[in-house]
């Protein structure tokens, strides 16, 4: 079992995104996030699942070139959505 609040492993990410693999499904999840925000129960469940049951608080470190961190997980998720880079992880 993984520690709560840690990101999914590469294998777990493949499993997590399998239902969303088609871009239109991922963009639908992003639309829900944009319309209802990160506090929406469905969005929170997805975010919790992606992080072993706990949505990380505070700054989120990133390996993205030029973007060393995001202020919180919500900002990171919005970044993925706005850039249509649905399947990147921190």
GROMACS .gro file of C-alpha atoms in nm:
model
   90
    1UNK     CA    1   0.000   0.000   0.000
    2UNK     CA    2   0.120   0.348  -0.085
    3UNK     CA    3   0.142   0.631   0.166
    4UNK     CA    4  -0.160   0.861   0.159
    5UNK     CA    5  -0.103   1.186  -0.028
    6UNK     CA    6   0.174   1.048  -0.248
    7UNK     CA    7   0.137   1.053  -0.627
    8UNK     CA    8   0.043   0.737  -0.810
    9UNK     CA    9   0.322   0.522  -0.952
   10UNK     CA   10   0.361   0.504  -1.330
   11UNK     CA   11   0.164   0.177  -1.335
   12UNK     CA   12  -0.109   0.326  -1.114
   13UNK     CA   13  -0.128   0.631  -1.345
   14UNK     CA   14  -0.187   0.406  -1.645
   15UNK     CA   15  -0.469   0.237  -1.455
   16UNK     CA   16  -0.609   0.571  -1.330
   17UNK     CA   17  -0.616   0.731  -1.674
   18UNK     CA   18  -0.731   0.419  -1.863
   19UNK     CA   19  -1.098   0.527  -1.862
   20UNK     CA   20  -0.991   0.882  -1.953
   21UNK     CA   21  -0.737   0.779  -2.218
   22UNK     CA   22  -0.946   0.925  -2.497
   23UNK     CA   23  -0.884   1.300  -2.499
   24UNK     CA   24  -1.256   1.378  -2.509
   25UNK     CA   25  -1.306   1.195  -2.179
   26UNK     CA   26  -1.018   1.378  -2.016
   27UNK     CA   27  -1.143   1.710  -2.149
   28UNK     CA   28  -1.487   1.633  -2.005
   29UNK     CA   29  -1.330   1.587  -1.660
   30UNK     CA   30  -1.154   1.921  -1.714
   31UNK     CA   31  -1.481   2.085  -1.811
   32UNK     CA   32  -1.638   1.965  -1.486
   33UNK     CA   33  -1.335   2.102  -1.299
   34UNK     CA   34  -1.367   2.438  -1.478
   35UNK     CA   35  -1.742   2.464  -1.421
   36UNK     CA   36  -1.760   2.348  -1.061
   37UNK     CA   37  -1.408   2.395  -0.924
   38UNK     CA   38  -1.185   2.171  -0.721
   39UNK     CA   39  -1.435   2.147  -0.435
   40UNK     CA   40  -1.688   1.957  -0.648
   41UNK     CA   41  -1.738   1.610  -0.494
   42UNK     CA   42  -1.660   1.428  -0.821
   43UNK     CA   43  -1.348   1.635  -0.881
   44UNK     CA   44  -1.236   1.581  -0.520
   45UNK     CA   45  -1.282   1.203  -0.557
   46UNK     CA   46  -1.068   1.202  -0.872
   47UNK     CA   47  -0.801   1.414  -0.704
   48UNK     CA   48  -0.803   1.193  -0.395
   49UNK     CA   49  -0.778   0.880  -0.604
   50UNK     CA   50  -0.487   1.026  -0.795
   51UNK     CA   51  -0.304   1.089  -0.466
   52UNK     CA   52  -0.376   0.771  -0.268
   53UNK     CA   53  -0.673   0.911  -0.080
   54UNK     CA   54  -0.546   1.254   0.026
   55UNK     CA   55  -0.529   1.571  -0.182
   56UNK     CA   56  -0.186   1.727  -0.111
   57UNK     CA   57  -0.188   2.068   0.053
   58UNK     CA   58   0.058   2.346  -0.006
   59UNK     CA   59   0.308   2.377  -0.288
   60UNK     CA   60   0.332   2.090  -0.535
   61UNK     CA   61   0.681   2.028  -0.672
   62UNK     CA   62   0.704   1.987  -1.047
   63UNK     CA   63   0.957   1.850  -1.290
   64UNK     CA   64   0.809   2.060  -1.571
   65UNK     CA   65   1.070   2.284  -1.736
   66UNK     CA   66   1.028   2.642  -1.618
   67UNK     CA   67   0.760   2.557  -1.361
   68UNK     CA   68   0.928   2.440  -1.039
   69UNK     CA   69   0.607   2.426  -0.832
   70UNK     CA   70   0.237   2.497  -0.820
   71UNK     CA   71   0.072   2.663  -0.517
   72UNK     CA   72  -0.158   2.361  -0.469
   73UNK     CA   73  -0.288   2.049  -0.641
   74UNK     CA   74  -0.587   2.237  -0.780
   75UNK     CA   75  -0.357   2.481  -0.964
   76UNK     CA   76  -0.158   2.188  -1.104
   77UNK     CA   77  -0.476   2.020  -1.226
   78UNK     CA   78  -0.597   2.341  -1.390
   79UNK     CA   79  -0.258   2.372  -1.560
   80UNK     CA   80  -0.297   2.024  -1.708
   81UNK     CA   81  -0.645   2.111  -1.829
   82UNK     CA   82  -0.566   2.450  -1.979
   83UNK     CA   83  -0.257   2.315  -2.158
   84UNK     CA   84  -0.441   1.998  -2.266
   85UNK     CA   85  -0.159   1.796  -2.112
   86UNK     CA   86  -0.405   1.570  -1.936
   87UNK     CA   87  -0.171   1.288  -1.847
   88UNK     CA   88   0.133   1.461  -1.695
   89UNK     CA   89   0.208   1.405  -1.330
   90UNK     CA   90   0.417   1.587  -1.072
   0.00000   0.00000   0.00000
